[in-house]
XYZ file of C-alpha atoms in Angstrom:
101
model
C 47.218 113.479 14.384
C 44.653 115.039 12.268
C 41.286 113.215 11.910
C 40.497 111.989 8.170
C 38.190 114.706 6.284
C 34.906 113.253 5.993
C 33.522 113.051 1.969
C 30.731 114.994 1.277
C 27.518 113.013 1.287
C 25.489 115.305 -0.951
C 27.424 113.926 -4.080
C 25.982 110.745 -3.440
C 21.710 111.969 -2.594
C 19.941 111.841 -6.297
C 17.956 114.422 -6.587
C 14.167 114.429 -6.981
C 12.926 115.959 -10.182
C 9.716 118.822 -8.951
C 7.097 119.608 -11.418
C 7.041 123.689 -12.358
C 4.980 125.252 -10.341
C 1.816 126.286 -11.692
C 1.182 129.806 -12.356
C -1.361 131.471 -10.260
C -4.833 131.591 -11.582
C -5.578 135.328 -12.544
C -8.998 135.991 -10.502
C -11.454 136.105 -13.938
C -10.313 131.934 -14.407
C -11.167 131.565 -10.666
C -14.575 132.679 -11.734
C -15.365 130.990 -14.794
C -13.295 127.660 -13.328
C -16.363 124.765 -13.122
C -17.281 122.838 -9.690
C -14.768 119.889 -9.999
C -16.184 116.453 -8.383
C -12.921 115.200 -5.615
C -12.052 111.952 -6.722
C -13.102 108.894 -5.709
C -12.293 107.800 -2.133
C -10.709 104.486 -1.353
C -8.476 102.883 1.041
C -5.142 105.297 -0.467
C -7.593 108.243 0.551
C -7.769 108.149 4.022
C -5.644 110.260 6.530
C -5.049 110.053 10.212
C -5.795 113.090 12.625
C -4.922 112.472 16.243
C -6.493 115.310 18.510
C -5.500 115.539 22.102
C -7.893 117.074 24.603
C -8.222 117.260 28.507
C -9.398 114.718 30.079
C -12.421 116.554 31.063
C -13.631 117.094 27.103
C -12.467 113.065 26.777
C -14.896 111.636 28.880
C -17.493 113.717 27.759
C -17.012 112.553 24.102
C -16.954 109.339 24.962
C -20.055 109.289 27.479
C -21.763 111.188 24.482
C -20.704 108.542 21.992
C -22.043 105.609 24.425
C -25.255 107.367 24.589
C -25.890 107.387 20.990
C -24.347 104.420 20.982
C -22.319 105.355 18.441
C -18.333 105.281 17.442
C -16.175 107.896 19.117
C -15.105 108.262 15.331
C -18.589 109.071 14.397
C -19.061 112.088 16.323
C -15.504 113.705 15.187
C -16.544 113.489 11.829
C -20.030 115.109 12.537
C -17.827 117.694 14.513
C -15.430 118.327 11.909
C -18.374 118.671 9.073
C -19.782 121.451 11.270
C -16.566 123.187 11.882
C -16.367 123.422 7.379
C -19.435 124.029 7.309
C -19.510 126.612 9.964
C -16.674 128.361 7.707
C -19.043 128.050 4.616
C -16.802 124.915 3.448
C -18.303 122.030 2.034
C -19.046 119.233 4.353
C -16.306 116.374 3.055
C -15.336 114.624 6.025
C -16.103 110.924 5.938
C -15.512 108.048 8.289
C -13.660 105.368 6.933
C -15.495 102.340 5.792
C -14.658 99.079 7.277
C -12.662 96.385 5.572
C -15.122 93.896 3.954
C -12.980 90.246 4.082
């Protein structure tokens, strides 16, 4: 006995409508294009990074951050910063603020 053919589910996925693609900037706009402010950060703005590192590099972050007496999160932000700016990027990280209730 033959096993029942199995519909096609693609007929029933709607799909999503993607804006065009925008044209790539000839290199004279790039030029002339003003310094645009990023917007304004809030809670929708934030993004998690998880970094794993030896166990050795660990403790040494964390001894670091007790000795500043500072957040672990606090010196991966000033470590990312230096990285951009390192790269000549500018220096956007930001820890997250915490919730006022």
């Amino acid at each position: 006995m033959a096993a029942p053919k199995r519909p096609n589910l693609m007929g029933l996925v709607e799909s999503k409508a993607r804006p065009p693609e925008p044209a790539a900037p000839s290199p004279q706009a790039e030029q002339s294009r003003p310094e645009v402010e990023p917007p304004a950060a809030g809670p929708s703005d934030l993004k998690t990074m998880q970094v794993r590192v030896n166990r050795a590099g660990w403790l040494e972050m964390s001894r670091l951050a007790q000795d500043r007496d500072v957040p672990l999160e606090t010196l991966m932000v000033e470590a990312f910063n230096d990285v951009l700016t390192k790269h000549r990027k500018p220096p956007v990280v930001e820890r997250r603020q915490p919730v006022k209730k």
